[in-house]
Tab-separated table of C-alpha atoms and ligand atoms in Angstrom:
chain	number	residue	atom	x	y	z
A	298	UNK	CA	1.795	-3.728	-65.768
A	299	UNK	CA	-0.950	-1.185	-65.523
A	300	UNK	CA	-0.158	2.322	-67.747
A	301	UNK	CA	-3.089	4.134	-68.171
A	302	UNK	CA	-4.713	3.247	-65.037
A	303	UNK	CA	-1.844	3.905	-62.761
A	304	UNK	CA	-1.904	7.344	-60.829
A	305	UNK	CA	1.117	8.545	-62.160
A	306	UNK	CA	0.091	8.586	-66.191
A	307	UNK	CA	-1.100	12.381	-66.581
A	308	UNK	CA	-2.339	12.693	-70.190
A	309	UNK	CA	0.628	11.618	-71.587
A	310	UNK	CA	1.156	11.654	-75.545
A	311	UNK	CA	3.002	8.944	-76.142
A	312	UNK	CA	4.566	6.298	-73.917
A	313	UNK	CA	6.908	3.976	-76.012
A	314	UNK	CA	8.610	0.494	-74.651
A	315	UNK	CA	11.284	-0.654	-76.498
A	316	UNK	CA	13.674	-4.283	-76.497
A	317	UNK	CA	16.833	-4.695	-78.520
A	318	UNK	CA	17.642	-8.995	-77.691
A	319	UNK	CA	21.268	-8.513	-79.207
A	320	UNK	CA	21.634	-5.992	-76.843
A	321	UNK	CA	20.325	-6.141	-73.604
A	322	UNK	CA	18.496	-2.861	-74.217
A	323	UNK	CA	15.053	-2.426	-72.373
A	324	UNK	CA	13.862	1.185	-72.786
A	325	UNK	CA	11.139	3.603	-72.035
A	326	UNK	CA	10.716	6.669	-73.844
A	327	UNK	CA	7.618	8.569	-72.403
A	328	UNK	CA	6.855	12.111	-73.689
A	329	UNK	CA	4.253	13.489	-71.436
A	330	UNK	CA	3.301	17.013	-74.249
A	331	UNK	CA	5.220	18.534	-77.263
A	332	UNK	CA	2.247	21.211	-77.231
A	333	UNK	CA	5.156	23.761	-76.929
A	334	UNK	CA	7.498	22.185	-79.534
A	335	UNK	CA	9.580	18.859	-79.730
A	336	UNK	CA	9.856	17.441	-76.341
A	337	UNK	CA	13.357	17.358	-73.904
A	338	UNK	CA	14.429	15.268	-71.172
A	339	UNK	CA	17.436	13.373	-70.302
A	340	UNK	CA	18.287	9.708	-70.666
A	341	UNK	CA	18.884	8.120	-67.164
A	342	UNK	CA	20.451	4.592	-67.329
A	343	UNK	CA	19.314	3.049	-63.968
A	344	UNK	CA	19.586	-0.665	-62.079
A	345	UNK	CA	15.360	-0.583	-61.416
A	346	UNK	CA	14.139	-3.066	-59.521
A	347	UNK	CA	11.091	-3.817	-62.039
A	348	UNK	CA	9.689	-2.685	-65.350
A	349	UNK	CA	6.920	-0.484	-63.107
A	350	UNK	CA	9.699	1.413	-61.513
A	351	UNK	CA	11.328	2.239	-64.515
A	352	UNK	CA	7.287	3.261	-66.022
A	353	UNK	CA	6.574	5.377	-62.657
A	354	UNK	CA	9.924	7.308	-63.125
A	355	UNK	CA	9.600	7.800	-66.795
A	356	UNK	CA	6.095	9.135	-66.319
A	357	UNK	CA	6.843	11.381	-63.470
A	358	UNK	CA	10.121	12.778	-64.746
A	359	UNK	CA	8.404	13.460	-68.280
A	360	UNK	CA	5.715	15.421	-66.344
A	361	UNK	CA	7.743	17.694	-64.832
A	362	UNK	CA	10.256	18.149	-68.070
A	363	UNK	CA	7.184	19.759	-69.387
A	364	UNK	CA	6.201	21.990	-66.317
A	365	UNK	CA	9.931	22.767	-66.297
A	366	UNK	CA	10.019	23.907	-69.885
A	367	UNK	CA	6.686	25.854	-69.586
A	368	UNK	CA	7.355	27.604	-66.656
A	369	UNK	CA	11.349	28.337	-67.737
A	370	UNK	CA	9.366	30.116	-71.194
A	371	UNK	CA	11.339	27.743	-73.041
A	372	UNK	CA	9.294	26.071	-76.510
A	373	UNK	CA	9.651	22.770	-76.039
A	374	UNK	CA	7.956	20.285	-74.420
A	375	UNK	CA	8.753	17.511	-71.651
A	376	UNK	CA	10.048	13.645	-72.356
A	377	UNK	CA	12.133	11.201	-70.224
A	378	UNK	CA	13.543	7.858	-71.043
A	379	UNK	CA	14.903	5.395	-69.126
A	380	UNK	CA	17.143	2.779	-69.626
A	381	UNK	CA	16.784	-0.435	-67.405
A	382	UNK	CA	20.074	-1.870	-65.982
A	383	UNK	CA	23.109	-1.254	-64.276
A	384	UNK	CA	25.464	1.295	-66.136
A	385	UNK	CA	28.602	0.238	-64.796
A	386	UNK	CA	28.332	-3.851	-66.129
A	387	UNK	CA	25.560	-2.764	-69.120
A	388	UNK	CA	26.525	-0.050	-70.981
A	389	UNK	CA	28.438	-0.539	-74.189
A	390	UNK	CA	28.466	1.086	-77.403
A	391	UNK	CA	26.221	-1.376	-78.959
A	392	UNK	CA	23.619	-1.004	-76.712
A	393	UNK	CA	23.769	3.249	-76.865
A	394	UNK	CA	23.379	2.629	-80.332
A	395	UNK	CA	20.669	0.526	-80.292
A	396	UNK	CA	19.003	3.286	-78.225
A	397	UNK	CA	19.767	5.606	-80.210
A	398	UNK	CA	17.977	3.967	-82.919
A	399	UNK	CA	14.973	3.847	-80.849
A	400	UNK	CA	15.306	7.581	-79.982
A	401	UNK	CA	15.506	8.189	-84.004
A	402	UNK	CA	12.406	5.848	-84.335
A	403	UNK	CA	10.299	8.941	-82.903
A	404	UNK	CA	11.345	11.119	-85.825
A	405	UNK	CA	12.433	14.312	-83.666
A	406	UNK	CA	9.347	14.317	-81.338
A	407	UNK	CA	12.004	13.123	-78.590
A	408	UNK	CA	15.208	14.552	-78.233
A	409	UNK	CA	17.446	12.881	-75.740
A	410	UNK	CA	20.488	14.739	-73.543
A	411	UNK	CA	22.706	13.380	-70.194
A	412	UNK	CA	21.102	12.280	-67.435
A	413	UNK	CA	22.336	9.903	-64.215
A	414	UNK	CA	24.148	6.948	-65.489
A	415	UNK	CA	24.972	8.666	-68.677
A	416	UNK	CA	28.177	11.009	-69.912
A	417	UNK	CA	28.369	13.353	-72.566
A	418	UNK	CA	30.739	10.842	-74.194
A	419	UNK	CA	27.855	8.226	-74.277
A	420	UNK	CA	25.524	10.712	-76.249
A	421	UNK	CA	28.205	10.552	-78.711
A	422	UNK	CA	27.658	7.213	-79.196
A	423	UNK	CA	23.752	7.841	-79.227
A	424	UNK	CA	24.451	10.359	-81.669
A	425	UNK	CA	25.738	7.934	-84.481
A	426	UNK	CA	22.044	6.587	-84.817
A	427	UNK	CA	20.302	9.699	-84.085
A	428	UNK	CA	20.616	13.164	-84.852
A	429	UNK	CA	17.926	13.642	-81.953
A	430	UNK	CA	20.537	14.360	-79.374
A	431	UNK	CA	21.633	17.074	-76.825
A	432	UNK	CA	24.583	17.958	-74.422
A	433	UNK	CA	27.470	16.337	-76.751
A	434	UNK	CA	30.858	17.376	-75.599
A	435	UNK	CA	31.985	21.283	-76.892
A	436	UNK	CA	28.660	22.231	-77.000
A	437	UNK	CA	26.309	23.108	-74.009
A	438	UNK	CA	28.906	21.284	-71.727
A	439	UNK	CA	28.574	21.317	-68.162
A	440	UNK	CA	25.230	22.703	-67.056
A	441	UNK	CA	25.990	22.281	-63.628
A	442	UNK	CA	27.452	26.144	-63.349
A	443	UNK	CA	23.885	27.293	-64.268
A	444	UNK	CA	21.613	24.675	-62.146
A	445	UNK	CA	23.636	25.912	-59.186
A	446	UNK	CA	23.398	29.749	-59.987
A	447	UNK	CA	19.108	29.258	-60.987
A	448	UNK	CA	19.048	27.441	-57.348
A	449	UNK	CA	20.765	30.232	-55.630
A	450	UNK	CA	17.899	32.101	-57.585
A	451	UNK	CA	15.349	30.440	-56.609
A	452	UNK	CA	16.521	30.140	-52.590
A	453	UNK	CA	16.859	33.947	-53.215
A	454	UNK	CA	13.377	34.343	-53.708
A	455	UNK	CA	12.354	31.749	-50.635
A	456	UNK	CA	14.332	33.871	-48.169
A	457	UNK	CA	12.831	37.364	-49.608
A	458	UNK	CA	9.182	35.439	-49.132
A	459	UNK	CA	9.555	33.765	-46.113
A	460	UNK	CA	12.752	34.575	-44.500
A	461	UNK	CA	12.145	38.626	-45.300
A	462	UNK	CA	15.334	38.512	-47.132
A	463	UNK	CA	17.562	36.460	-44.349
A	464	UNK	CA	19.458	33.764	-45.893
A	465	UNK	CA	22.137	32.631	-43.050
A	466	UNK	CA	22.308	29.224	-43.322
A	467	UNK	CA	21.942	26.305	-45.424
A	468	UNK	CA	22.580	22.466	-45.462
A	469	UNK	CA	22.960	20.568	-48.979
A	470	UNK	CA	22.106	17.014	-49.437
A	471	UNK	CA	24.436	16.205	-51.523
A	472	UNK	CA	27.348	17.840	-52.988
A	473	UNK	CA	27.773	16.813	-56.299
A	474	UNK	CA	28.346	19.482	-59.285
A	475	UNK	CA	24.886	21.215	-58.323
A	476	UNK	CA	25.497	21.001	-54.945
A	477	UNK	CA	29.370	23.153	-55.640
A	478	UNK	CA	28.011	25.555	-58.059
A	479	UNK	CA	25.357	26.842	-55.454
A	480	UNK	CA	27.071	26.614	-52.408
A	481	UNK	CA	29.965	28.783	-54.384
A	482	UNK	CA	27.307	31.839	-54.804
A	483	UNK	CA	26.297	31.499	-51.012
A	484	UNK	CA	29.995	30.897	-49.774
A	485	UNK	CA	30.307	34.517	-51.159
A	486	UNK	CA	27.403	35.843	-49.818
A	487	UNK	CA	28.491	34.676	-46.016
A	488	UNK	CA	25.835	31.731	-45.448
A	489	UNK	CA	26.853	29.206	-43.194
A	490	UNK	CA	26.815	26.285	-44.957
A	491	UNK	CA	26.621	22.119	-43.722
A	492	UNK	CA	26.738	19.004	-45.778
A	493	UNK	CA	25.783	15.424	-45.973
A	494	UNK	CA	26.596	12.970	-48.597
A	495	UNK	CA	27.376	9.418	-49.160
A	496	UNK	CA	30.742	10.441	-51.068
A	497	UNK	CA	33.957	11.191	-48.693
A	498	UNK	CA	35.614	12.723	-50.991
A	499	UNK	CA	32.898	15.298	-51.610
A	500	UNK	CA	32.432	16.002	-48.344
A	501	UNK	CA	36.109	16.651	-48.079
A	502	UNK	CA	35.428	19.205	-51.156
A	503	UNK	CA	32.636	21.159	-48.640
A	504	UNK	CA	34.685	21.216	-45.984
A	505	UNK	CA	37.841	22.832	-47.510
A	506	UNK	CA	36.643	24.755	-50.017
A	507	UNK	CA	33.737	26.172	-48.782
A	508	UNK	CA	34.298	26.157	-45.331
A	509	UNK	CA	30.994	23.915	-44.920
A	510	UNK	CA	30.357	21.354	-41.522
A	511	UNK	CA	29.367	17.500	-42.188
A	512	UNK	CA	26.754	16.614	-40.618
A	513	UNK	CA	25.566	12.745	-40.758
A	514	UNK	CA	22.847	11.801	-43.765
A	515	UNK	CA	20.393	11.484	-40.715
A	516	UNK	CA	21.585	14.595	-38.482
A	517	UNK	CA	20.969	16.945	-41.489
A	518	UNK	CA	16.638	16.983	-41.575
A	519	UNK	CA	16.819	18.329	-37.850
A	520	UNK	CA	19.459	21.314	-38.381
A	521	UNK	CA	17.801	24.134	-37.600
A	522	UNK	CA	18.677	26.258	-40.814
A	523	UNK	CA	17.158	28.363	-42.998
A	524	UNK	CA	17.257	26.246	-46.150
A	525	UNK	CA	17.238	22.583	-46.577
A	526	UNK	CA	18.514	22.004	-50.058
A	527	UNK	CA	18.479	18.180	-51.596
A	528	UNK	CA	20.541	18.156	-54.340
A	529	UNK	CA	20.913	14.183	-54.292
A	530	UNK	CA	18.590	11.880	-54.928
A	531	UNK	CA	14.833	11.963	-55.495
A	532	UNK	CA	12.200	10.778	-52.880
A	533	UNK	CA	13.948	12.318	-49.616
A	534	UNK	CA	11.030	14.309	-48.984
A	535	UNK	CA	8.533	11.351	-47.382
A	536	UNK	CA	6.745	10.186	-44.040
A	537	UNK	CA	9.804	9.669	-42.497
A	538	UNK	CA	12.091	12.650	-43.127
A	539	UNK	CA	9.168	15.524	-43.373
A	540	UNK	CA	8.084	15.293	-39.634
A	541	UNK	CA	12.164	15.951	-38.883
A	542	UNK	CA	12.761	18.963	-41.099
A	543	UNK	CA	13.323	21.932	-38.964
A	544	UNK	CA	14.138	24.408	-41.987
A	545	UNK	CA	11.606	26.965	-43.002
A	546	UNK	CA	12.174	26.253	-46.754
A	547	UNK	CA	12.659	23.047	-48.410
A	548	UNK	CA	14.759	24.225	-51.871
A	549	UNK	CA	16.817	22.285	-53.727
A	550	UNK	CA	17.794	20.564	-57.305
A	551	UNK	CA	17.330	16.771	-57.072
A	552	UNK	CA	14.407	15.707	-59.343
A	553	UNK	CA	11.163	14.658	-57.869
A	554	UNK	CA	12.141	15.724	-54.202
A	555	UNK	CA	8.859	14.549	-52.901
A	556	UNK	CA	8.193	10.856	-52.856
A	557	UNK	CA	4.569	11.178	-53.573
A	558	UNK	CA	3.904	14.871	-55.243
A	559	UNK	CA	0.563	15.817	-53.838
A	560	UNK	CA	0.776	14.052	-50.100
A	561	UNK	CA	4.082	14.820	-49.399
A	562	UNK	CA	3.806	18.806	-50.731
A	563	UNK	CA	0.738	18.930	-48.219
A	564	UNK	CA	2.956	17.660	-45.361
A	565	UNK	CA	5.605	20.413	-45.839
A	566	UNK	CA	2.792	22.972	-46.257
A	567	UNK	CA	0.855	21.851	-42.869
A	568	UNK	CA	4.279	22.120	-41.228
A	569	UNK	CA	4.538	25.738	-42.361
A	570	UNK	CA	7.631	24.736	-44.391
A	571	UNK	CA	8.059	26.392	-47.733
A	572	UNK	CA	8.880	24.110	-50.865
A	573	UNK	CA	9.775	25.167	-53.472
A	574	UNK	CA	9.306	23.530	-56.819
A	575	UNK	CA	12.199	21.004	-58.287
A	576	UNK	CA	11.622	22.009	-61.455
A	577	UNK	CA	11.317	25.307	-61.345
A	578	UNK	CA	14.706	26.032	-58.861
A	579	UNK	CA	16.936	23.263	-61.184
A	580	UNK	CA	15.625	24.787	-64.807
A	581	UNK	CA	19.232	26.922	-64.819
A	582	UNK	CA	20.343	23.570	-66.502
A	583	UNK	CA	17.773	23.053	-69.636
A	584	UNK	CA	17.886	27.101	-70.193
A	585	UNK	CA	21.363	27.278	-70.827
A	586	UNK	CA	21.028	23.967	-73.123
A	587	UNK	CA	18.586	25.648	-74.644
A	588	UNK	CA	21.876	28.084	-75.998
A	589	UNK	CA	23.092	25.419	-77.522
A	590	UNK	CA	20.246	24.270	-79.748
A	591	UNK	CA	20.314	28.066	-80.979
A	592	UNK	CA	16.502	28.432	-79.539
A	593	UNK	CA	18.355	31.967	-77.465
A	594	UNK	CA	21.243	33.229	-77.825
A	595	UNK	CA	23.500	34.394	-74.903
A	596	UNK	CA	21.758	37.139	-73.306
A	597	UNK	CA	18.692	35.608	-73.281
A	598	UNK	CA	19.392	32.835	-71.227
A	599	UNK	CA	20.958	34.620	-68.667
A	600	UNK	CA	17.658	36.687	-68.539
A	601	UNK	CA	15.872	33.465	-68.569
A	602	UNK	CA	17.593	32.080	-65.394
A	603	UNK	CA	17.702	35.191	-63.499
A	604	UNK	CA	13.562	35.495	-63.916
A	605	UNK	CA	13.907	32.325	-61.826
A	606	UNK	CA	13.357	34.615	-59.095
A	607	UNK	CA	10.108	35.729	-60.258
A	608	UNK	CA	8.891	32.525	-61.626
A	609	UNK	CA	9.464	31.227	-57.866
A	610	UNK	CA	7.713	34.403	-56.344
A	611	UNK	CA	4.868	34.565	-58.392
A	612	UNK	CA	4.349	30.818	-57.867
A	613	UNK	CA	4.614	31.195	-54.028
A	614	UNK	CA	2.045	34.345	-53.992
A	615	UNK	CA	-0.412	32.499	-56.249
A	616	UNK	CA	-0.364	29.010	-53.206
A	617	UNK	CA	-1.074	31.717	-50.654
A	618	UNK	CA	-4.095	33.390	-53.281
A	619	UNK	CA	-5.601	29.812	-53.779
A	620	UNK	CA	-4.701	27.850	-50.568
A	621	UNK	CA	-2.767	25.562	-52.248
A	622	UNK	CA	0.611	24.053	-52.171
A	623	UNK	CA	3.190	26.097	-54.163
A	624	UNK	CA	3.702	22.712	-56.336
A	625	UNK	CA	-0.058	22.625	-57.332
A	626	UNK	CA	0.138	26.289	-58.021
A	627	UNK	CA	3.434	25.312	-60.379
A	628	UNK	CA	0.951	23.225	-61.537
A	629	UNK	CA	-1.865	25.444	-62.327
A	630	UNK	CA	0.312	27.618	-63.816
A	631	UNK	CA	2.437	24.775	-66.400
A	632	UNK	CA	-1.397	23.236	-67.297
A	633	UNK	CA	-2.230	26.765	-68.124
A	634	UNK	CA	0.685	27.579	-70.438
A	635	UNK	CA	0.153	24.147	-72.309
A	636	UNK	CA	-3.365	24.625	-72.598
B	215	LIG	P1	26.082	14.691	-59.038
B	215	LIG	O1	26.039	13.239	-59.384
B	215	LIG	O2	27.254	15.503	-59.460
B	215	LIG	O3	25.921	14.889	-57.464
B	215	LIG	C1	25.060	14.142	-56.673
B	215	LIG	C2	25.653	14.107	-55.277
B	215	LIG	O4	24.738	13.431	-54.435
B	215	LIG	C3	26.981	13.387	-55.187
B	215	LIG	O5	27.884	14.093	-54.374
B	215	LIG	C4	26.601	12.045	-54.561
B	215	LIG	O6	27.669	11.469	-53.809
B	215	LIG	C5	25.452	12.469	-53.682
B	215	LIG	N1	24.537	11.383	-53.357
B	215	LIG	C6	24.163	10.337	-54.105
B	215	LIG	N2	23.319	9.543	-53.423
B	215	LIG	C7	23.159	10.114	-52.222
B	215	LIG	C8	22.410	9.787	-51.070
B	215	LIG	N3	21.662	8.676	-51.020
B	215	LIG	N4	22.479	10.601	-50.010
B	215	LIG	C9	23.254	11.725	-50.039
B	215	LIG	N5	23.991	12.092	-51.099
B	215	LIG	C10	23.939	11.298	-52.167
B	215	LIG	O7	24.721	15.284	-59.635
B	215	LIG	P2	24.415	16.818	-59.915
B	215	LIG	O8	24.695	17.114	-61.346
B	215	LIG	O9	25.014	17.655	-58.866
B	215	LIG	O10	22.825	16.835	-59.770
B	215	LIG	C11	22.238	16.783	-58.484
B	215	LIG	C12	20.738	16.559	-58.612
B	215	LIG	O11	20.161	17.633	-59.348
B	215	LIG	C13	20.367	15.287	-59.380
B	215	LIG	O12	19.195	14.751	-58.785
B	215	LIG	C14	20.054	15.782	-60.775
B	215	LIG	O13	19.124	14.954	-61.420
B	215	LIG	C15	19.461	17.147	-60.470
B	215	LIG	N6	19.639	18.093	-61.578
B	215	LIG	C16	20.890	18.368	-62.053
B	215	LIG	C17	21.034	19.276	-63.085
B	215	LIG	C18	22.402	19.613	-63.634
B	215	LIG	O14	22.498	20.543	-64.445
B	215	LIG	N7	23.458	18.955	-63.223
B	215	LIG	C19	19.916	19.921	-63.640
B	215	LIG	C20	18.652	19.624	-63.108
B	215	LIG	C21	18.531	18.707	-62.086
């Protein structure tokens, strides 16, 4: 398994691979910088198909923790691990544990928090090995509420770039917590709203709360609305689906939207769609955690995720300055406040 040499390794610090036999446990910790302070990123406990998967996930999600943190002003730096396997037949308390210990291994240069295939009740668990732990039950709690308000942010700022400041209609991939919280603040704000999703009962959710259409999972990249927002999965942005989308602006939570960053940023831009950032519209989330770990208090944080808005509007003035995509001028900018 190639590290260093693959294309997805960016500088990182420190990539750690860890095995617990009694367990089951195969991890990956990878922090990609703590140049801003100890480094952040959830803990997602996923059925990968290989060991290179789980690598090329850890690497790219750690990347962008860090962007995310820089550009959200926040002083920490950006991590991801990953935990091989299937969470519904794996996880036990044993194995949490043992990952725990492996968290506590990096003496506070890692600090760990919820991520897919994890609950807050299994960073309990985590916690009893490690004190290196965030998003325990009571504390931070749901950060969904504040991912969905920094998206409605951050589609804010698309429509007053692109749209000049008409937001009418939007279709979420995906209605999960995220997916609620933002479609709540554009419910109230009269945008027509449509849905896809894998989950009936979510979809049922859309359409009777928020007074949202279904569309079908393949229907939705050819509605002609303002916004496409995937607040899924990861990867739906790719040869297949970009040469459908008929929105103007791609803008959504999901991590790592675009399959392959550079290519598939490029394809939105030569199709005159606007995309805007992951990490920059979902950093609601790690801002208001950041509340918890006493690093702001209140006030601050709300401050933090309005200037979501200008974090997104500076970044989109600065791709039209330099040519570029606005996720290499995210870039730019995150390299710049590490450096
Ligand atoms: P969630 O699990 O509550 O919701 C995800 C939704 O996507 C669910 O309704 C699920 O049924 C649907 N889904 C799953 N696979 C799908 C597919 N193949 N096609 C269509 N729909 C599918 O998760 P969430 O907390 O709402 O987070 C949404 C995304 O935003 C995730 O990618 C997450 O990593 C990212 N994110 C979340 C936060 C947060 O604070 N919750 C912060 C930053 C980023």
């Amino acid at each position: 398994m190639s590290v260093f040499e693959q294309d997805n390794f960016s500088d990182h610090e420190h990539v750690s691979f860890f095995c617990d036999k009694e367990t089951g446990l195969k991890a990956i910790i990878a922090i990609h910088s703590t140049k801003l302070g100890a480094s952040g990123g959830g803990t997602r406990f996923f059925p990968y198909e290989n060991s290179q998967d789980a690598l090329v996930d850890a690497l790219r999600l750690s990347r962008a923790m860090s962007y995310k943190n820089a550009l959200a002003g926040l002083p920490y730096g950006g991590a991801k691990s990953v935990i091989i396997g299937d969470h519904n037949t794996m996880k036990n308390e044993a194995l949490l544990e043992a990952f725990g210990r492996c968290v506590d291994r990096l003496g506070g240069k890692y600090v760990c928090a919820e991520d897919i295939g994890m609950t807050p009740d299994d960073m309990v668990v985590i916690n009893r090995s490690t004190p290196y732990v965030v998003g325990l039950p009571g504390k931070s709690g749901d950060t969904s509420p504040p991912t969905g308000y920094g998206l409605y942010k951050a589609m804010q700022a698309a429509a007053d770039f692109k749209l000049g400041g008409n937001l009418s209609s939007v279709a979420i991939l995906g209605f999960g917590n995220v997916g609620r919280n933002v479609a709540k603040h554009l419910v109230e704000k009269g945008v027509e709203l449509f849905v896809a999703d894998i989950s009936e009962e979510n979809i049922k959710l859309a359409v009777d709360s928020y007074g949202a259409k279904e569309v079908s999972m393949d229907e939705i990249y050819g509605l002609d609305v303002d916004i496409l927002a995937p607040c899924g999965l990861g990867g739906v942005l790719n040869d297949e689906t970009i040469p459908r989308i008929k929105a103007k602006v791609v803008c959504g939570a999901a991590n790592n939207q675009l399959l392959e960053t550079e290519k598939h940023g490029e394809m939105l831009g030569d199709r005159n769609i606007l995309f805007v950032p992951d990490y920059i519209a979902n950093a609601g989330g790690v801002i208001s955690a950041s509340g918890e770990v006493g690093t702001f208090n209140q006030e601050q944080v709300e401050e933090m995720i309005e200037n979501i808005y200008n974090t997104c509007t500076n970044v989109f003035h600065k791709s039209l300055e330099k040519g570029c995509t606005p996720v290499a001028a995210a870039e730019e900018l995150g390299k710049k406040i590490l450096a």
